[in-house]
Coordinates of C-alpha atoms in Angstrom, one line a residue:
Chain A
M249 CA 0.0 0.0 0.0
V250 CA 1.5 3.3 -1.1
K251 CA 0.7 6.0 1.5
F252 CA 0.8 9.7 0.9
S253 CA 0.2 13.0 2.7
V254 CA -0.4 16.5 1.4
I255 CA 0.9 19.7 3.1
V256 CA -0.7 23.0 1.8
T257 CA 1.4 25.9 3.0
G258 CA 0.5 29.6 3.1
D259 CA -0.7 32.2 5.6
E260 CA -3.2 33.3 2.9
I261 CA -5.0 29.9 3.2
L262 CA -5.3 30.1 7.0
N263 CA -6.3 33.7 6.9
C264 CA -9.1 32.9 4.5
T265 CA -7.8 35.4 1.9
V266 CA -7.6 32.4 -0.5
R267 CA -9.6 29.2 -0.5
D268 CA -7.5 26.2 -1.1
Q269 CA -7.8 24.7 -4.6
N270 CA -4.9 22.2 -4.4
Y271 CA -5.6 19.5 -1.8
F272 CA -8.5 17.8 -3.6
F273 CA -6.8 17.7 -7.0
I274 CA -3.7 16.1 -5.6
C275 CA -5.6 13.7 -3.3
N276 CA -7.9 12.7 -6.1
E277 CA -5.1 12.1 -8.6
L278 CA -3.1 9.9 -6.1
N279 CA -6.2 8.1 -4.9
S280 CA -7.0 7.2 -8.5
L281 CA -3.6 5.4 -8.6
G282 CA -4.8 3.3 -5.7
Y283 CA -2.7 5.1 -3.1
L284 CA -4.0 5.8 0.4
A285 CA -4.1 9.4 1.8
D286 CA -2.7 9.5 5.3
E287 CA -3.1 13.2 6.3
I288 CA -4.0 16.5 4.6
L289 CA -2.6 19.5 6.5
F290 CA -3.0 23.3 5.9
L291 CA -0.1 25.1 7.6
R292 CA 1.0 28.7 8.1
D293 CA 4.3 29.8 6.6
S294 CA 6.1 28.7 9.8
R295 CA 9.5 27.0 9.6
E296 CA 8.8 25.3 12.9
K297 CA 5.4 23.9 12.0
I298 CA 6.3 22.8 8.5
S299 CA 9.5 21.2 9.7
Y300 CA 7.8 19.4 12.6
H301 CA 5.1 17.8 10.4
L302 CA 7.6 16.9 7.6
K303 CA 9.8 15.0 10.1
R304 CA 6.8 13.2 11.5
L305 CA 5.1 12.3 8.2
V306 CA 8.3 11.1 6.5
K307 CA 8.5 8.2 8.9
D308 CA 5.6 6.2 7.4
N309 CA 4.6 7.9 4.2
D310 CA 5.9 7.0 0.7
I311 CA 5.1 10.4 -0.8
I312 CA 4.7 13.8 0.8
I313 CA 3.5 16.6 -1.6
L314 CA 3.8 20.2 -0.5
T315 CA 2.3 23.1 -2.3
G316 CA 3.4 26.8 -1.9
G317 CA 6.4 28.6 -0.7
L318 CA 8.6 28.2 -3.8
G319 CA 8.5 31.8 -5.1
P320 CA 11.0 34.6 -4.9
A321 CA 9.4 36.3 -1.9
P322 CA 11.2 36.4 1.5
D323 CA 8.6 34.1 3.1
D324 CA 8.8 31.5 0.3
N325 CA 10.9 29.1 2.4
T326 CA 9.7 25.6 1.6
L327 CA 13.0 24.5 0.1
S328 CA 15.1 25.9 2.9
I329 CA 12.7 24.3 5.5
I330 CA 13.2 20.9 3.8
S331 CA 16.9 21.4 3.7
E332 CA 17.1 22.3 7.4
A333 CA 14.6 19.5 8.5
F334 CA 16.6 16.7 6.9
S335 CA 20.1 18.3 7.1
I336 CA 20.5 18.3 3.3
P337 CA 22.3 21.5 2.1
L338 CA 20.8 23.8 -0.5
E339 CA 22.9 23.9 -3.7
L340 CA 22.7 26.2 -6.7
N341 CA 21.2 23.8 -9.3
T342 CA 22.3 24.7 -12.8
Q343 CA 19.3 23.1 -14.4
A344 CA 17.0 25.0 -12.1
L345 CA 18.9 28.3 -12.9
V346 CA 18.4 27.8 -16.6
M347 CA 14.6 27.2 -16.0
I348 CA 14.4 30.4 -14.0
K349 CA 16.3 32.5 -16.6
E350 CA 14.0 31.1 -19.3
A351 CA 10.9 32.0 -17.2
Y352 CA 12.0 35.6 -16.8
G353 CA 13.1 36.0 -20.4
Q354 CA 16.1 38.3 -20.8
K355 CA 15.6 40.1 -17.5
R356 CA 18.5 40.2 -15.0
I357 CA 18.6 37.6 -12.3
N358 CA 18.5 39.3 -8.9
R359 CA 19.2 37.6 -5.6
W360 CA 15.5 36.8 -5.0
R361 CA 15.2 35.1 -8.4
E362 CA 18.4 33.2 -7.9
K363 CA 17.1 32.0 -4.5
M364 CA 14.7 29.7 -6.4
A365 CA 17.6 27.8 -8.0
Y366 CA 19.0 26.8 -4.7
I367 CA 17.4 23.3 -4.1
P368 CA 18.3 20.5 -1.7
S369 CA 21.3 18.6 -2.8
G370 CA 20.3 15.6 -4.9
A371 CA 16.8 16.8 -5.7
I372 CA 15.5 16.9 -9.2
P373 CA 14.1 20.3 -10.4
I374 CA 10.7 20.2 -12.1
K375 CA 10.1 22.8 -14.9
N376 CA 7.4 25.4 -14.4
D377 CA 6.3 26.2 -18.0
I378 CA 3.6 28.6 -17.0
G379 CA 5.2 30.4 -14.0
T380 CA 8.6 31.1 -12.7
A381 CA 9.3 28.9 -9.6
P382 CA 10.6 25.3 -10.4
G383 CA 9.3 22.4 -8.2
I384 CA 11.4 19.6 -6.9
I385 CA 11.4 15.9 -6.3
L386 CA 13.6 14.8 -3.4
N387 CA 14.2 11.1 -2.7
L388 CA 14.7 10.8 1.0
N389 CA 15.3 7.2 2.3
K390 CA 12.7 6.0 -0.3
T391 CA 10.1 8.6 0.6
W392 CA 9.6 11.1 -2.1
I393 CA 9.2 14.7 -1.0
I394 CA 7.7 16.7 -3.8
A395 CA 7.4 20.5 -3.6
L396 CA 5.1 22.3 -6.1
P397 CA 4.0 25.9 -6.5
G398 CA 0.9 27.1 -4.6
V399 CA -0.7 28.8 -7.7
P400 CA -3.3 26.1 -8.7
S401 CA -2.8 26.4 -12.4
E402 CA 1.0 25.9 -12.1
M403 CA 0.7 23.1 -9.6
R404 CA -1.8 21.2 -11.8
Y405 CA 0.2 21.7 -15.0
M406 CA 3.4 20.5 -13.4
F407 CA 1.7 17.5 -11.8
E408 CA 0.0 16.4 -15.0
N409 CA 3.0 17.0 -17.3
Y410 CA 5.9 15.9 -15.2
V411 CA 5.2 14.6 -11.7
K412 CA 2.5 12.1 -12.3
N413 CA 4.5 9.9 -14.7
E414 CA 7.5 10.0 -12.4
I415 CA 5.3 8.8 -9.5
I416 CA 3.8 6.0 -11.5
K417 CA 7.3 4.9 -12.7
K418 CA 8.5 4.7 -9.1
F419 CA 5.5 3.5 -7.1
G420 CA 3.3 1.7 -9.7
K421 CA -0.4 1.8 -10.0
I422 CA -3.0 -0.2 -8.1
N423 CA -6.5 -0.7 -9.2
Y424 CA -8.9 1.4 -7.0
I425 CA -12.6 0.7 -7.3
E426 CA -15.4 2.5 -5.5
R427 CA -19.1 2.1 -5.6
N428 CA -21.6 4.3 -4.0
F429 CA -25.2 3.4 -3.2
I430 CA -28.2 5.1 -1.7
L431 CA -30.2 3.3 1.0
E432 CA -33.7 4.6 1.3
N433 CA -36.2 4.6 4.1
T434 CA -33.6 3.9 6.7
D435 CA -31.0 5.6 8.9
E436 CA -27.5 4.8 10.0
S437 CA -28.5 3.5 13.4
S438 CA -30.8 0.9 11.8
I439 CA -28.1 -0.7 9.7
S440 CA -25.1 -0.3 12.0
D441 CA -25.4 -4.0 13.0
I442 CA -25.3 -5.1 9.3
I443 CA -22.3 -2.9 8.6
E444 CA -20.4 -4.3 11.6
N445 CA -21.0 -7.8 10.4
L446 CA -20.0 -7.1 6.8
R447 CA -16.7 -5.5 8.1
K448 CA -15.9 -8.7 10.0
N449 CA -16.8 -10.9 7.1
F450 CA -15.0 -8.9 4.3
P451 CA -11.9 -7.4 5.9
G452 CA -10.2 -6.5 2.6
I453 CA -13.2 -4.3 1.6
Y454 CA -13.8 -0.8 2.8
I455 CA -17.4 -0.1 3.9
K456 CA -18.7 3.2 5.2
T457 CA -22.1 4.8 5.7
R458 CA -22.8 8.5 5.7
A459 CA -25.9 10.4 6.7
G460 CA -27.4 12.6 3.9
A461 CA -28.1 16.3 4.2
M462 CA -31.3 17.7 5.8
S463 CA -33.2 17.5 2.5
E464 CA -32.4 13.8 2.3
R465 CA -33.6 12.5 5.7
G466 CA -34.3 8.8 5.5
K467 CA -31.5 8.4 2.9
I468 CA -28.1 6.9 3.7
I469 CA -25.1 6.9 1.4
L470 CA -23.1 3.6 1.4
T471 CA -19.6 3.6 0.0
I472 CA -17.9 0.3 -0.8
S473 CA -14.3 0.4 -2.1
F474 CA -11.4 -1.9 -2.7
R475 CA -7.8 -1.8 -3.9
G476 CA -6.9 -4.7 -6.2
D477 CA -8.4 -7.1 -8.8
E478 CA -11.8 -6.0 -10.1
N479 CA -13.2 -9.5 -10.5
N480 CA -12.5 -10.2 -6.8
F481 CA -14.3 -7.0 -5.9
L482 CA -17.4 -7.7 -8.0
E483 CA -17.7 -11.2 -6.5
I484 CA -17.7 -9.8 -3.0
L485 CA -20.0 -6.9 -4.0
E486 CA -22.7 -9.5 -5.0
K487 CA -22.4 -11.2 -1.6
I488 CA -22.8 -7.9 0.1
K489 CA -25.9 -6.9 -1.9
I490 CA -27.5 -10.2 -1.0
E491 CA -26.8 -9.6 2.7
F492 CA -28.7 -6.3 2.5
Q493 CA -31.6 -7.8 0.5
E494 CA -32.0 -10.4 3.2
K495 CA -32.4 -7.6 5.7
N496 CA -34.9 -5.9 3.4
V497 CA -32.6 -3.0 2.6
N498 CA -32.5 -2.0 -1.0
L499 CA -29.2 -0.7 -2.4
K500 CA -30.0 1.9 -5.0
I501 CA -27.5 3.2 -7.5
P502 CA -27.5 7.0 -7.3
Chain L
M223 CA -4.6 36.6 20.4
V224 CA -7.2 33.9 20.3
K225 CA -5.8 30.9 18.4
F226 CA -7.9 28.1 16.9
S227 CA -7.4 24.9 14.9
V228 CA -9.9 22.9 12.8
I229 CA -9.9 19.1 12.5
V230 CA -12.0 17.7 9.7
T231 CA -12.5 13.9 10.2
G232 CA -13.7 11.3 7.8
D233 CA -12.2 8.6 5.6
E234 CA -14.6 9.8 2.9
I235 CA -12.7 13.1 2.7
L236 CA -9.3 11.5 2.4
N237 CA -10.6 8.9 -0.1
C238 CA -12.0 11.8 -2.2
T239 CA -15.5 10.4 -2.1
V240 CA -16.5 13.8 -0.7
R241 CA -14.9 17.2 -1.1
D242 CA -14.7 19.0 2.2
Q243 CA -17.1 21.9 2.6
N244 CA -16.5 22.6 6.2
Y245 CA -13.0 24.0 6.8
F246 CA -13.4 27.3 4.9
F247 CA -16.7 28.2 6.6
I248 CA -15.3 27.6 10.1
C249 CA -12.0 29.2 9.4
N250 CA -13.7 32.3 7.8
E251 CA -16.2 32.7 10.6
L252 CA -13.5 32.6 13.3
N253 CA -11.1 34.7 11.3
S254 CA -13.8 37.4 11.0
L255 CA -13.9 37.5 14.8
G256 CA -10.2 38.4 14.7
Y257 CA -8.9 35.0 15.8
L258 CA -5.9 33.3 14.3
A259 CA -6.0 30.0 12.5
D260 CA -3.2 27.8 13.8
E261 CA -3.6 24.5 11.8
I262 CA -6.3 22.9 9.6
L263 CA -6.1 19.1 9.5
F264 CA -8.1 16.5 7.5
L265 CA -7.7 13.1 9.2
R266 CA -8.9 9.6 8.7
D267 CA -11.3 8.0 11.2
S268 CA -8.4 6.7 13.2
R269 CA -8.5 6.8 17.0
E270 CA -4.7 7.1 17.1
K271 CA -4.4 10.0 14.7
I272 CA -7.2 12.1 16.0
S273 CA -6.1 11.5 19.6
Y274 CA -2.5 12.4 18.8
H275 CA -3.4 15.7 17.1
L276 CA -6.0 16.7 19.8
K277 CA -3.4 16.2 22.6
R278 CA -0.8 18.2 20.6
L279 CA -3.1 21.1 19.6
V280 CA -4.8 21.5 23.0
K281 CA -1.5 22.8 24.4
D282 CA -1.5 26.1 22.6
N283 CA -4.9 26.6 21.0
D284 CA -7.9 28.4 22.6
I285 CA -10.5 26.6 20.4
I286 CA -10.3 23.3 18.5
I287 CA -13.3 22.6 16.3
L288 CA -13.8 19.1 15.0
T289 CA -16.3 18.1 12.3
G290 CA -17.6 14.6 11.7
G291 CA -17.8 11.3 13.6
L292 CA -20.8 12.2 15.8
G293 CA -23.5 10.0 14.2
P294 CA -24.9 6.5 15.1
A295 CA -22.5 4.5 12.9
P296 CA -19.9 2.2 14.5
D297 CA -17.1 4.4 13.1
D298 CA -18.5 7.6 14.5
N299 CA -16.1 7.8 17.3
T300 CA -15.2 11.5 17.9
L301 CA -16.7 11.7 21.4
S302 CA -15.1 8.5 22.5
I303 CA -11.7 9.6 21.1
I304 CA -12.0 12.9 23.0
S305 CA -13.0 11.0 26.2
E306 CA -10.0 8.7 25.9
A307 CA -7.5 11.3 24.9
F308 CA -8.2 13.5 27.9
S309 CA -9.3 10.8 30.4
I310 CA -12.8 12.3 30.7
P311 CA -15.5 9.5 31.0
L312 CA -18.4 9.5 28.6
E313 CA -21.7 9.9 30.5
L314 CA -25.3 9.5 29.4
N315 CA -26.4 13.1 29.1
T316 CA -30.2 13.5 29.7
Q317 CA -30.4 16.7 27.7
A318 CA -28.7 15.1 24.7
L319 CA -31.0 12.0 25.0
V320 CA -34.0 14.3 24.8
M321 CA -32.6 16.0 21.7
I322 CA -32.0 12.6 20.1
K323 CA -35.5 11.3 20.9
E324 CA -37.0 14.5 19.4
A325 CA -34.9 14.1 16.3
Y326 CA -36.1 10.6 15.7
G327 CA -39.7 11.4 16.5
Q328 CA -41.6 8.6 18.2
K329 CA -39.2 5.9 16.9
R330 CA -37.6 3.5 19.4
I331 CA -34.2 4.4 20.7
N332 CA -31.8 1.6 19.8
R333 CA -28.3 1.2 21.1
W334 CA -26.7 3.1 18.2
R335 CA -29.0 6.1 18.7
E336 CA -28.4 6.1 22.4
K337 CA -24.7 6.1 21.8
M338 CA -25.0 9.7 20.6
A339 CA -26.2 10.8 24.0
Y340 CA -23.0 9.6 25.7
I341 CA -20.9 12.7 25.8
P342 CA -17.7 13.6 27.8
S343 CA -18.6 14.4 31.4
G344 CA -19.1 18.2 31.8
A345 CA -19.6 18.9 28.1
I346 CA -22.6 20.9 26.9
P347 CA -24.7 19.3 24.2
I348 CA -25.6 21.4 21.2
K349 CA -29.0 20.8 19.6
N350 CA -29.1 19.6 16.0
D351 CA -32.4 21.0 14.7
I352 CA -32.0 19.7 11.2
G353 CA -30.3 16.3 11.8
T354 CA -30.0 13.8 14.6
A355 CA -26.5 13.9 16.1
P356 CA -26.0 16.6 18.8
G357 CA -22.7 18.5 19.0
I358 CA -20.7 19.3 22.1
I359 CA -18.7 22.1 23.7
L360 CA -16.1 20.9 26.2
N361 CA -14.2 23.3 28.3
L362 CA -10.8 21.7 28.9
N363 CA -8.3 23.8 30.9
K364 CA -9.6 26.9 29.2
T365 CA -9.4 25.4 25.7
W366 CA -12.8 24.8 24.1
I367 CA -13.1 21.6 22.2
I368 CA -16.1 21.9 20.0
A369 CA -17.4 18.8 18.0
L370 CA -19.9 19.4 15.2
P371 CA -21.5 17.0 12.6
G372 CA -19.7 16.5 9.3
V373 CA -22.9 17.1 7.2
P374 CA -22.2 20.7 6.1
S375 CA -25.8 22.0 6.4
E376 CA -26.0 20.7 10.0
M377 CA -22.6 22.0 10.9
R378 CA -23.4 25.5 9.6
Y379 CA -26.8 25.7 11.1
M380 CA -25.5 24.7 14.6
F381 CA -22.5 27.0 14.3
E382 CA -24.6 30.0 13.3
N383 CA -27.5 29.4 15.7
Y384 CA -25.8 28.1 18.9
V385 CA -22.0 27.9 18.8
K386 CA -20.9 31.4 17.4
N387 CA -22.6 33.3 20.2
E388 CA -21.1 31.1 22.9
I389 CA -17.7 31.6 21.4
I390 CA -18.1 35.4 21.3
K391 CA -19.4 35.4 24.9
K392 CA -16.3 33.4 26.0
F393 CA -13.5 34.8 23.8
G394 CA -14.7 38.2 22.7
K395 CA -14.3 39.7 19.3
I396 CA -11.3 41.6 17.9
N397 CA -11.4 43.9 14.9
Y398 CA -9.8 42.2 11.9
I399 CA -9.1 44.3 8.8
E400 CA -7.7 43.2 5.6
R401 CA -6.9 45.1 2.4
N402 CA -5.9 43.5 -0.9
F403 CA -4.1 45.4 -3.7
I404 CA -2.9 44.5 -7.2
L405 CA 0.6 45.6 -8.1
E406 CA 1.0 45.8 -11.9
N407 CA 4.0 45.6 -14.1
T408 CA 6.2 44.0 -11.5
D409 CA 6.9 40.6 -9.9
E410 CA 7.5 39.3 -6.4
S411 CA 11.3 39.3 -6.8
S412 CA 11.4 43.0 -7.7
I413 CA 9.6 44.2 -4.6
S414 CA 11.0 41.7 -2.1
D415 CA 13.4 44.3 -0.7
I416 CA 10.5 46.8 -0.1
I417 CA 8.4 44.1 1.6
E418 CA 11.3 43.1 3.9
N419 CA 11.7 46.8 4.9
L420 CA 8.0 47.3 5.5
R421 CA 7.9 44.2 7.8
K422 CA 10.7 45.6 9.9
N423 CA 9.2 49.1 10.1
F424 CA 5.6 48.0 10.8
P425 CA 5.8 44.8 12.9
G426 CA 2.2 44.8 14.0
I427 CA 1.0 44.7 10.4
Y428 CA 0.8 41.5 8.4
I429 CA 2.1 42.0 4.8
K430 CA 2.3 39.3 2.2
T431 CA 2.7 39.1 -1.6
R432 CA 1.4 36.3 -3.9
A433 CA 2.1 35.6 -7.5
G434 CA -1.0 35.7 -9.8
A435 CA -2.1 32.9 -12.0
M436 CA -0.6 32.3 -15.5
S437 CA -3.1 34.7 -17.1
E438 CA -1.9 37.4 -14.8
R439 CA 1.8 37.4 -15.4
G440 CA 3.2 40.8 -14.3
K441 CA 0.6 41.2 -11.6
I442 CA 1.2 40.6 -7.9
I443 CA -1.4 40.5 -5.2
L444 CA -0.5 42.3 -2.0
T445 CA -2.4 41.6 1.2
I446 CA -2.1 43.9 4.2
S447 CA -4.0 43.0 7.4
F448 CA -4.2 43.9 11.0
R449 CA -6.0 43.0 14.2
G450 CA -7.0 46.0 16.3
D451 CA -8.2 49.6 16.0
E452 CA -9.2 50.6 12.5
N453 CA -7.8 54.2 12.8
N454 CA -4.4 52.9 13.7
F455 CA -4.5 50.6 10.7
L456 CA -5.6 53.3 8.2
E457 CA -2.8 55.6 9.4
I458 CA -0.1 52.9 8.8
L459 CA -1.7 52.0 5.5
E460 CA -1.2 55.5 4.2
K461 CA 2.5 55.3 5.2
I462 CA 2.9 52.0 3.4
K463 CA 1.2 53.4 0.2
I464 CA 3.7 56.3 0.2
E465 CA 6.6 53.9 0.5
F466 CA 5.4 52.1 -2.6
Q467 CA 4.8 55.3 -4.5
E468 CA 8.3 56.4 -3.7
K469 CA 9.6 53.2 -5.4
N470 CA 7.3 53.9 -8.4
V471 CA 5.0 50.9 -7.6
N472 CA 1.3 51.6 -7.9
L473 CA -1.1 49.9 -5.5
K474 CA -4.3 49.3 -7.4
I475 CA -7.5 48.3 -5.7
P476 CA -8.9 45.1 -7.4

């Protein structure tokens, strides 16, 4: 099981100046590769906080994706925080410097622009074709730390065009299947016993119920999902449907 | 300074079956009271994870708001996790039991429904007029732990109708002012020196730049914000505007 976490950085997110548009995209992309999201964190631009969580999450995650803090502003510190947290020096990366010079056209490179070319030693720079700040992929004891810009269009472009393929090459792809059903004329408390039993009988399958919104009283949403071979899943799904039928609960496809 | 954190719980959020609709509402409401968001976390329905972060955040937050995990399903464990994390026993709360009986009408109370009436000893139950699961407010060494349902409409209704007033009564309200400007024909790296100076000269003021999206190359967003008396802020704002004018950078109102 490939486990990943996402760290969205930026005071503007926590101050509600900007609504995050990054977590769901990343989480959804990696979920569709069959990977399991461990934690999603939104953190201020605080060296201490980001460093603390990085060190904690690196212990049992295969991939940590950070967004934000790669630009030329004084508080764009993601790379220097990664460097400090894991004692990997920042080095002027010539590839990254070329990328930045291209992004700014013929303009002079000042110290703030050059800052973006200092990346943790051994990291691979990722080209930002539609902005200025390169991203990085850093292999740290088999955990990949991937830093991408916070501007959603740049993050998405770089993920789709460069990062996703590298991730699949390294970590592979697992089949993830999910089915959602609506259970009518019931409520969670009435089917909790059935759910408890199903979980015991089919431990490889993920089963969860959720209450609907106010307008949907009497309707429960049932999610059944699985990582692995589709035929195995469909077989088990049939057995689960029969269990519900026997208890007179109808699984409706939404 | 009143500090708060938000913990959104639910496997469905991390599995991308549902996109979170709660964090921004809560964060925005408390931000508009002048409070400072410390961390926003999305966590799986894991006793271990939720407990770990609760114990950590309680140390220096005034308010922790959790959403999700209050219903009658077997994996709705938020209250039992709070109970275990802080060694506060769950007790059958008669007020909460009345709320639950009202919510289900004349239907029989089964063990799963009754479960929702067991709340940490000393906590105040919050009525859920449009769903079934009550919320709670728990005062823990001056930190308020507030648990609300994950269904967005229920969470919002309860926050607006019961929780917000209680929070203001306890923690007061600070004036929060924010102004956003657009800086044209420049980029972050060109104004980083100005920003660094302003931060030194006006330490009570929050100043941050952000790069625009691809379609807005050459435009920078500048956010200036402040907690406290509006006249003080406006005075300083004028001084900041002059500093930019002197450097030939025009602050445009978006």
